[in-house]
Short mmCIF file of C-alpha atoms in Angstrom, two decimals:
data_model
loop_
_atom_site.label_atom_id
_atom_site.label_comp_id
_atom_site.label_asym_id
_atom_site.label_seq_id
_atom_site.Cartn_x
_atom_site.Cartn_y
_atom_site.Cartn_z
CA MET I 1 195.74 193.31 0.68
CA LYS I 2 193.87 193.87 3.99
CA ILE I 3 191.44 196.84 3.46
CA GLU I 4 191.06 198.40 7.13
CA GLN I 5 188.44 201.38 6.21
CA ILE I 6 186.49 202.51 3.15
CA ASP I 7 185.07 206.20 3.14
CA LEU I 8 181.92 207.24 0.66
CA LEU I 9 182.19 211.17 0.13
CA GLU I 10 179.43 212.71 -2.15
CA ILE I 11 181.03 216.16 -3.41
CA ARG I 12 178.92 218.86 -5.36
CA MET I 13 180.84 221.28 -7.77
CA PRO I 14 179.53 223.47 -10.50
CA LEU I 15 180.79 223.03 -14.01
CA VAL I 16 182.48 226.32 -15.58
CA HIS I 17 180.03 225.98 -18.41
CA PHE I 18 177.00 223.84 -18.84
CA PHE I 19 177.19 220.56 -20.60
CA GLU I 20 174.36 219.55 -22.88
CA THR I 21 173.69 216.35 -24.52
CA SER I 22 170.67 214.80 -26.24
CA PHE I 23 169.75 213.77 -22.75
CA GLY I 24 169.63 217.36 -21.18
CA ARG I 25 171.72 219.90 -19.61
CA THR I 26 174.24 219.24 -16.71
CA ILE I 27 175.22 222.63 -14.69
CA ASP I 28 176.39 221.07 -11.49
CA ARG I 29 177.89 217.75 -10.61
CA ARG I 30 177.15 215.55 -7.81
CA ILE I 31 180.30 212.97 -7.55
CA VAL I 32 180.59 210.01 -5.35
CA LEU I 33 184.24 209.39 -4.30
CA LEU I 34 185.38 206.34 -2.65
CA ARG I 35 188.71 206.29 -0.46
CA ALA I 36 190.20 203.07 0.73
CA ARG I 37 192.89 202.26 3.11
CA ALA I 38 194.67 199.20 3.17
CA ASP I 39 198.50 198.29 4.49
CA GLY I 40 198.61 202.07 5.50
CA LEU I 41 197.98 203.41 2.16
CA ASP I 42 195.01 205.58 0.69
CA GLY I 43 193.81 204.67 -2.57
CA TRP I 44 190.85 206.79 -4.60
CA GLY I 45 188.35 205.87 -6.82
CA GLU I 46 185.27 207.62 -8.22
CA VAL I 47 181.73 206.98 -9.42
CA THR I 48 181.43 208.41 -12.91
CA CYS I 49 177.55 208.27 -13.31
CA GLY I 50 175.53 211.16 -14.16
CA GLU I 51 172.92 212.74 -11.67
CA MET I 52 169.91 211.23 -13.59
CA PRO I 53 169.39 207.92 -14.80
CA PHE I 54 169.48 208.83 -18.57
CA TYR I 55 173.33 207.95 -19.78
CA SER I 56 172.81 204.80 -17.58
CA TYR I 57 170.11 203.64 -15.02
CA GLU I 58 173.06 204.50 -12.08
CA THR I 59 172.95 207.65 -9.81
CA PRO I 60 174.75 208.80 -7.19
CA ASP I 61 172.00 207.37 -4.76
CA THR I 62 171.92 204.01 -6.33
CA ALA I 63 175.81 203.93 -6.31
CA TRP I 64 175.75 204.87 -2.59
CA HIS I 65 173.18 201.86 -1.95
CA ILE I 66 174.90 199.33 -3.91
CA LEU I 67 178.37 200.14 -2.46
CA ARG I 68 176.79 200.52 1.14
CA ASP I 69 174.90 197.65 1.57
CA PHE I 70 176.49 194.97 -0.80
CA LEU I 71 180.32 196.06 -2.40
CA ILE I 72 182.04 197.74 0.87
CA PRO I 73 180.95 194.71 3.29
CA TRP I 74 182.25 192.04 0.68
CA ALA I 75 185.41 194.06 0.35
CA LEU I 76 185.97 194.27 4.20
CA GLU I 77 185.35 190.51 4.68
CA LYS I 78 188.72 189.26 3.86
CA ALA I 79 192.62 190.10 2.47
CA TRP I 80 192.58 190.11 -1.28
CA GLY I 81 195.45 188.86 -3.65
CA SER I 82 194.81 191.70 -6.12
CA PRO I 83 192.17 194.20 -7.17
CA ALA I 84 191.24 191.73 -9.87
CA ASP I 85 190.16 189.18 -7.50
CA LEU I 86 187.89 191.72 -5.83
CA ALA I 87 186.16 192.22 -9.12
CA GLU I 88 185.46 188.64 -9.61
CA GLN I 89 183.72 188.75 -6.18
CA PHE I 90 181.48 191.57 -7.32
CA ARG I 91 180.26 189.39 -10.27
CA PRO I 92 177.04 188.31 -8.73
CA VAL I 93 175.59 191.99 -8.66
CA ARG I 94 174.15 192.37 -11.92
CA GLY I 95 175.35 195.53 -13.34
CA HIS I 96 175.93 198.82 -11.31
CA ASN I 97 179.53 199.04 -13.29
CA MET I 98 180.23 202.58 -12.11
CA ALA I 99 179.79 201.64 -8.19
CA LYS I 100 182.12 198.60 -8.72
CA ALA I 101 184.58 200.37 -10.53
CA ALA I 102 185.14 203.11 -7.96
CA LEU I 103 185.90 200.37 -5.27
CA GLU I 104 188.18 198.49 -7.62
CA ASN I 105 189.97 201.30 -8.96
CA ALA I 106 190.73 202.53 -5.41
CA LEU I 107 192.48 199.17 -4.91
CA TRP I 108 194.77 199.53 -7.90
CA ASP I 109 195.63 202.82 -6.71
CA ILE I 110 196.91 201.22 -3.46
CA GLU I 111 198.44 198.18 -5.41
CA ALA I 112 200.37 200.38 -7.50
CA GLN I 113 201.62 202.35 -4.24
CA ARG I 114 202.68 199.28 -2.76
CA LYS I 115 204.61 198.12 -5.46
CA GLY I 116 206.13 201.79 -5.78
CA VAL I 117 205.09 201.89 -9.56
CA PRO I 118 202.93 204.33 -11.47
CA LEU I 119 199.23 202.95 -11.94
CA ALA I 120 199.80 203.23 -15.78
CA VAL I 121 202.66 200.78 -15.38
CA LEU I 122 200.96 198.37 -13.37
CA LEU I 123 198.03 198.07 -15.67
CA GLY I 124 200.36 197.39 -18.60
CA GLY I 125 200.70 200.83 -20.07
CA THR I 126 203.29 201.71 -22.73
CA ARG I 127 202.75 205.51 -23.50
CA LYS I 128 204.73 208.28 -21.82
CA GLU I 129 201.96 210.97 -23.09
CA ILE I 130 198.20 210.50 -24.29
CA PRO I 131 196.73 212.30 -27.17
CA CYS I 132 193.86 214.30 -26.23
CA GLY I 133 190.31 215.35 -27.84
CA VAL I 134 187.60 217.33 -26.39
CA SER I 135 183.77 216.76 -26.07
CA ILE I 136 181.69 219.85 -26.78
CA GLY I 137 178.21 219.89 -25.89
CA ILE I 138 175.14 221.32 -27.54
CA GLN I 139 175.29 225.02 -27.26
CA ASN I 140 172.59 227.71 -27.25
CA SER I 141 173.57 228.55 -30.85
CA PRO I 142 175.48 227.46 -33.76
CA GLU I 143 177.55 230.49 -33.18
CA GLU I 144 178.37 229.61 -29.92
CA LEU I 145 179.37 226.19 -31.13
CA LEU I 146 181.83 227.50 -33.47
CA GLU I 147 183.49 229.82 -30.97
CA LYS I 148 183.92 227.12 -28.66
CA ILE I 149 185.47 224.70 -31.51
CA ARG I 150 187.90 227.61 -32.21
CA THR I 151 188.85 227.98 -28.80
CA GLU I 152 189.67 224.30 -28.36
CA VAL I 153 191.48 224.09 -31.57
CA MET I 154 193.93 227.05 -30.78
CA ALA I 155 194.42 225.21 -27.45
CA GLY I 156 196.00 222.29 -29.57
CA TYR I 157 193.62 219.51 -29.10
CA GLN I 158 193.82 216.72 -31.64
CA ARG I 159 190.18 215.98 -32.14
CA ILE I 160 187.09 217.60 -31.71
CA LYS I 161 183.85 215.49 -30.75
CA VAL I 162 180.44 217.54 -31.20
CA LYS I 163 176.86 216.33 -29.42
CA ILE I 164 174.27 215.83 -31.94
CA ARG I 165 170.56 215.11 -32.14
CA PRO I 166 167.65 215.37 -34.49
CA GLY I 167 167.53 218.93 -35.34
CA TRP I 168 171.15 219.52 -34.25
CA ASP I 169 172.88 217.58 -36.45
CA VAL I 170 173.20 218.16 -40.33
CA GLU I 171 173.18 221.87 -40.54
CA VAL I 172 175.55 222.18 -37.56
CA LEU I 173 177.90 219.63 -38.93
CA ASP I 174 177.81 221.68 -42.34
CA LEU I 175 178.83 224.95 -40.78
CA ILE I 176 181.67 223.05 -38.68
CA ARG I 177 183.11 221.70 -41.61
CA ARG I 178 182.80 225.10 -43.41
CA GLU I 179 184.57 226.98 -40.80
CA PHE I 180 187.37 223.95 -39.85
CA PRO I 181 187.50 221.59 -43.33
CA ASP I 182 190.64 219.87 -41.90
CA ILE I 183 190.02 219.32 -38.19
CA LYS I 184 189.59 215.57 -36.89
CA LEU I 185 185.77 215.83 -36.09
CA MET I 186 183.41 213.05 -34.88
CA ALA I 187 179.69 213.17 -33.89
CA ASP I 188 178.19 211.77 -30.69
CA ALA I 189 174.46 210.87 -30.88
CA ASN I 190 174.06 209.28 -27.11
CA SER I 191 171.29 207.29 -28.67
CA ALA I 192 169.34 209.92 -29.98
CA TYR I 193 168.04 208.13 -33.51
CA THR I 194 166.09 205.09 -34.25
CA PHE I 195 166.66 202.74 -37.24
CA ALA I 196 163.90 204.61 -38.78
CA ASP I 197 166.41 207.75 -39.43
CA ILE I 198 168.65 205.56 -41.53
CA GLU I 199 168.25 207.79 -44.46
CA HIS I 200 168.90 210.87 -42.32
CA LEU I 201 171.94 209.40 -40.69
CA LYS I 202 173.39 208.64 -44.14
CA LEU I 203 173.52 212.51 -44.70
CA LEU I 204 176.30 212.47 -42.19
CA ASP I 205 178.84 210.87 -44.47
CA ARG I 206 179.66 213.70 -46.28
CA PHE I 207 181.35 215.41 -43.39
CA SER I 208 184.45 212.99 -43.28
CA LEU I 209 183.75 212.07 -39.74
CA MET I 210 186.15 210.19 -37.83
CA MET I 211 183.20 208.31 -36.68
CA ILE I 212 179.25 208.28 -35.34
CA GLU I 213 179.11 207.57 -31.78
CA GLN I 214 176.21 205.39 -30.64
CA PRO I 215 173.79 206.54 -32.90
CA LEU I 216 170.88 204.31 -32.11
CA GLY I 217 169.53 202.60 -28.76
CA TRP I 218 171.64 202.21 -25.81
CA ASP I 219 171.10 198.52 -25.69
CA ASP I 220 171.17 197.90 -29.45
CA MET I 221 173.65 195.87 -31.46
CA VAL I 222 171.60 194.32 -33.98
CA ASP I 223 170.29 197.58 -35.64
CA HIS I 224 173.87 199.11 -35.48
CA VAL I 225 174.99 196.19 -37.81
CA GLN I 226 172.57 197.08 -40.78
CA LEU I 227 173.34 200.84 -39.96
CA GLN I 228 177.05 200.23 -40.36
CA ARG I 229 176.47 198.32 -43.63
CA GLU I 230 174.77 201.45 -44.77
CA LEU I 231 177.31 204.12 -43.61
CA LYS I 232 180.62 204.79 -44.92
CA THR I 233 181.30 206.36 -41.50
CA PRO I 234 182.65 204.22 -38.95
CA ILE I 235 180.24 203.67 -36.08
CA CYS I 236 181.79 203.66 -32.52
CA LEU I 237 179.65 201.94 -29.47
CA ASP I 238 179.66 203.42 -26.18
CA GLU I 239 176.41 202.58 -24.24
CA SER I 240 175.99 199.10 -25.76
CA ILE I 241 179.34 197.78 -24.53
CA HIS I 242 179.74 196.75 -20.99
CA SER I 243 182.35 193.94 -21.02
CA ALA I 244 184.88 192.42 -23.22
CA GLU I 245 182.55 189.81 -24.29
CA ASP I 246 180.12 192.64 -25.57
CA ALA I 247 182.90 194.01 -27.48
CA ARG I 248 183.74 190.79 -28.91
CA LYS I 249 180.21 190.38 -30.27
CA ALA I 250 179.93 193.81 -31.39
CA ILE I 251 182.90 193.15 -33.54
CA GLU I 252 181.95 189.85 -34.85
CA LEU I 253 178.40 191.06 -35.59
CA GLY I 254 179.77 194.06 -37.47
CA ALA I 255 177.97 196.45 -35.28
CA CYS I 256 180.91 198.88 -35.12
CA LYS I 257 184.31 199.65 -36.03
CA ILE I 258 185.57 201.38 -32.87
CA ILE I 259 185.01 201.09 -29.36
CA ASN I 260 184.53 203.78 -26.85
CA VAL I 261 185.97 202.56 -23.40
CA LYS I 262 184.82 204.21 -20.29
CA LEU I 263 186.01 202.89 -16.87
CA GLY I 264 183.09 203.37 -15.20
CA ARG I 265 180.60 201.94 -17.54
CA VAL I 266 182.93 198.75 -17.99
CA GLY I 267 183.36 197.95 -14.17
CA GLY I 268 186.73 199.33 -13.66
CA HIS I 269 190.43 198.65 -14.56
CA SER I 270 190.18 194.66 -14.61
CA SER I 271 187.28 194.60 -17.38
CA ALA I 272 188.85 197.71 -19.00
CA ARG I 273 192.11 195.79 -19.79
CA LYS I 274 190.22 192.46 -21.02
CA LEU I 275 188.38 194.78 -23.39
CA HIS I 276 191.12 196.59 -24.71
CA ASP I 277 192.82 193.10 -25.38
CA VAL I 278 189.80 191.97 -27.15
CA CYS I 279 189.83 195.00 -29.41
CA LEU I 280 193.78 194.78 -29.86
CA ASP I 281 193.73 191.26 -31.05
CA ARG I 282 191.02 192.32 -33.78
CA GLN I 283 192.86 195.39 -34.84
CA VAL I 284 189.74 197.70 -33.52
CA PRO I 285 190.87 201.08 -31.98
CA VAL I 286 189.64 202.19 -28.89
CA TRP I 287 189.70 205.27 -26.92
CA CYS I 288 188.82 206.83 -23.60
CA GLY I 289 185.55 208.61 -23.11
CA GLY I 290 184.87 210.92 -20.47
CA MET I 291 182.03 211.47 -18.05
CA LEU I 292 182.44 214.80 -16.66
CA GLU I 293 184.89 213.31 -14.12
CA SER I 294 186.72 215.15 -11.06
CA GLY I 295 190.71 214.90 -11.07
CA ILE I 296 190.30 211.48 -9.53
CA GLY I 297 188.23 209.70 -12.24
CA ARG I 298 190.32 211.75 -14.82
CA ALA I 299 193.58 210.44 -13.14
CA HIS I 300 192.22 206.85 -13.60
CA ASN I 301 191.48 207.78 -17.38
CA ILE I 302 195.11 208.76 -17.95
CA ALA I 303 196.45 205.70 -16.75
CA MET I 304 193.93 203.46 -18.74
CA SER I 305 194.68 205.58 -21.71
CA SER I 306 198.36 204.67 -21.57
CA LEU I 307 197.70 201.16 -22.73
CA PRO I 308 198.75 200.48 -26.31
CA GLY I 309 195.30 200.03 -27.92
CA PHE I 310 194.12 203.52 -27.12
CA ALA I 311 195.12 204.73 -30.44
CA LEU I 312 192.77 207.53 -30.90
CA PRO I 313 192.38 210.86 -29.05
CA GLY I 314 190.31 210.52 -26.05
CA ASP I 315 188.01 212.77 -24.14
CA VAL I 316 190.55 213.08 -21.32
CA SER I 317 191.04 217.01 -21.27
CA ALA I 318 192.53 219.65 -18.79
CA SER I 319 190.80 220.25 -15.43
CA ARG I 320 190.20 223.75 -15.99
CA ARG I 321 187.76 223.15 -18.93
CA TYR I 322 185.39 221.63 -16.36
CA TRP I 323 186.24 222.98 -12.62
CA LYS I 324 187.40 226.38 -11.46
CA GLN I 325 189.26 224.17 -9.02
CA ASP I 326 189.68 220.51 -9.27
CA ILE I 327 190.10 218.36 -6.53
CA VAL I 328 193.69 216.92 -7.33
CA ASP I 329 197.19 218.55 -7.07
CA PRO I 330 198.61 219.07 -9.72
CA GLU I 331 195.35 219.83 -11.68
CA VAL I 332 195.53 218.09 -14.99
CA THR I 333 196.88 220.03 -17.82
CA VAL I 334 197.29 219.81 -21.60
CA SER I 335 200.30 220.44 -23.62
CA ALA I 336 200.18 222.96 -26.73
CA GLN I 337 200.58 219.90 -28.81
CA GLY I 338 197.26 218.56 -27.37
CA THR I 339 198.89 215.77 -25.10
CA ILE I 340 198.94 215.06 -21.44
CA ALA I 341 202.12 213.47 -19.95
CA VAL I 342 201.32 210.06 -17.97
CA ALA I 343 202.20 210.35 -14.23
CA ARG I 344 205.59 208.77 -13.28
CA LYS I 345 204.91 208.82 -9.40
CA PRO I 346 203.56 205.70 -7.72
CA GLY I 347 199.75 205.09 -7.82
CA LEU I 348 197.63 207.88 -9.47
CA GLY I 349 200.53 210.16 -9.67
CA TYR I 350 197.75 213.02 -8.51
CA MET I 351 197.44 213.66 -4.65
CA PRO I 352 193.90 214.48 -3.66
CA ASN I 353 193.75 218.01 -2.26
CA LEU I 354 191.98 217.00 1.11
CA ASN I 355 191.02 220.32 1.98
CA HIS I 356 189.11 221.23 -1.03
CA ILE I 357 187.42 217.82 -0.81
CA ASP I 358 186.57 218.57 2.68
CA ASN I 359 184.98 221.82 1.48
CA VAL I 360 182.85 220.43 -1.26
CA THR I 361 181.71 217.46 0.82
CA VAL I 362 177.96 217.30 1.44
CA ARG I 363 177.80 213.69 2.62
CA LYS I 364 180.00 211.05 4.26
CA GLU I 365 179.86 207.71 5.43
CA SER I 366 182.65 205.63 6.68
CA PHE I 367 183.11 201.64 7.06
CA GLU I 368 185.68 199.77 9.05
CA LYS I 369 186.83 196.40 9.18
CA ARG I 370 185.04 194.20 12.06
CA SER I 371 187.73 192.72 14.36
#
C-alpha cells in the first residue's frame, strides 16, 4: 500500500444535548478527521479525544501536532504491507494512541476496499448485527435523568449506562431502580472516587448493576484489585487499559471482570484485536465504549464490535442521539430491538458526506508523498 496523500481536517459540531461526566460538561465537539489516499482509494479515520485533557492527556491540538510532525511523515516514507505494519512503525512514539488510531484505521478502511470486503469481515468479525446500549450523562436533575432513561428504553436500547460521581450516585441509582427495576443498568465513574471511598462504593452492590466502570484512578490497577475483592458488582476497567498487555495484567491481578475497549484509547484496530483476543482466551467479556464520535468513528466502532468477544451491549448508538446531521451517509440507525446492522459494503460501509464535512471544517492541512 503506497500512501499518496493524507489530509487532516478539524470539524466542529454542536451536540443535540449536552453530555456531562465527572470531568465536566461538553456542548460542542472539536473532532480531527484524517483522510488517507492510497492506490486511488480514500480511507477515513477519526481522532476520538475530548476537547480538554481530562479523559486522557490527548486533545485535538496535541493529536494534530503528533500526526503532522511524526506519524504522517513516517507513513509517507514507503509502501506498507498492511495497516498493522504501520502500527508497528509507530511504537517509538510513547502514548498518543488516539492520534495513532486515526491514521491506522484510515488504512484499514482502504485495505478493506482494496480487497472488496467489509471492514468488519477483514478484522475477523462474525456478527451480522451488534447489540446497543446508551450512555447517559449527568443531568440537571434526577427527574430529567429518569425521563431520558425512559426515552431510551422505549427506543429499544438493550442496556443503560449512567454517569456517576460523589453526590450523584446512591440516591440517583435508587431512583432509577425504583422506576426501572428490570433494565440492564451500569454505572460509569470515570475515576471520580478514591480508595478511601471503598465503604461508600460497597453501597452500590444493592442495585444489581451489570458493572461499575473505572471507579478509581485512571492509571490504577492495584487499588482496583482490592476494591474488586470487596465488591459483589463486577468492575470494568476503561482508562487503565491501553494495550493487550495491560488487559492481561489487569485480569491476572484480579483488578476487573470486564474490559471496555475504545479504539482510540488502545491505538487502533491492530491493538484492539490483540486486546480482544487476550480477553476472549480468558473468558473476560469486552464491549465497545463511546467517545462522542462522529459517524466516521462510529462506523469503525461498529466494525470492531462485530468481533466475537464483544458479548455485551456497547455505547454505539444512533447518530441522531448526538447530531442534528451526522457526516456520513447513511446515518447510523438502531433497530426497535436495540441493534445495529453491520455494514456489508466494502470498507467502512458508510460514505462520508463531503459537502457537510466541508461546511463544518474549520482547519485543514494536506501532506503529499515526496517524489
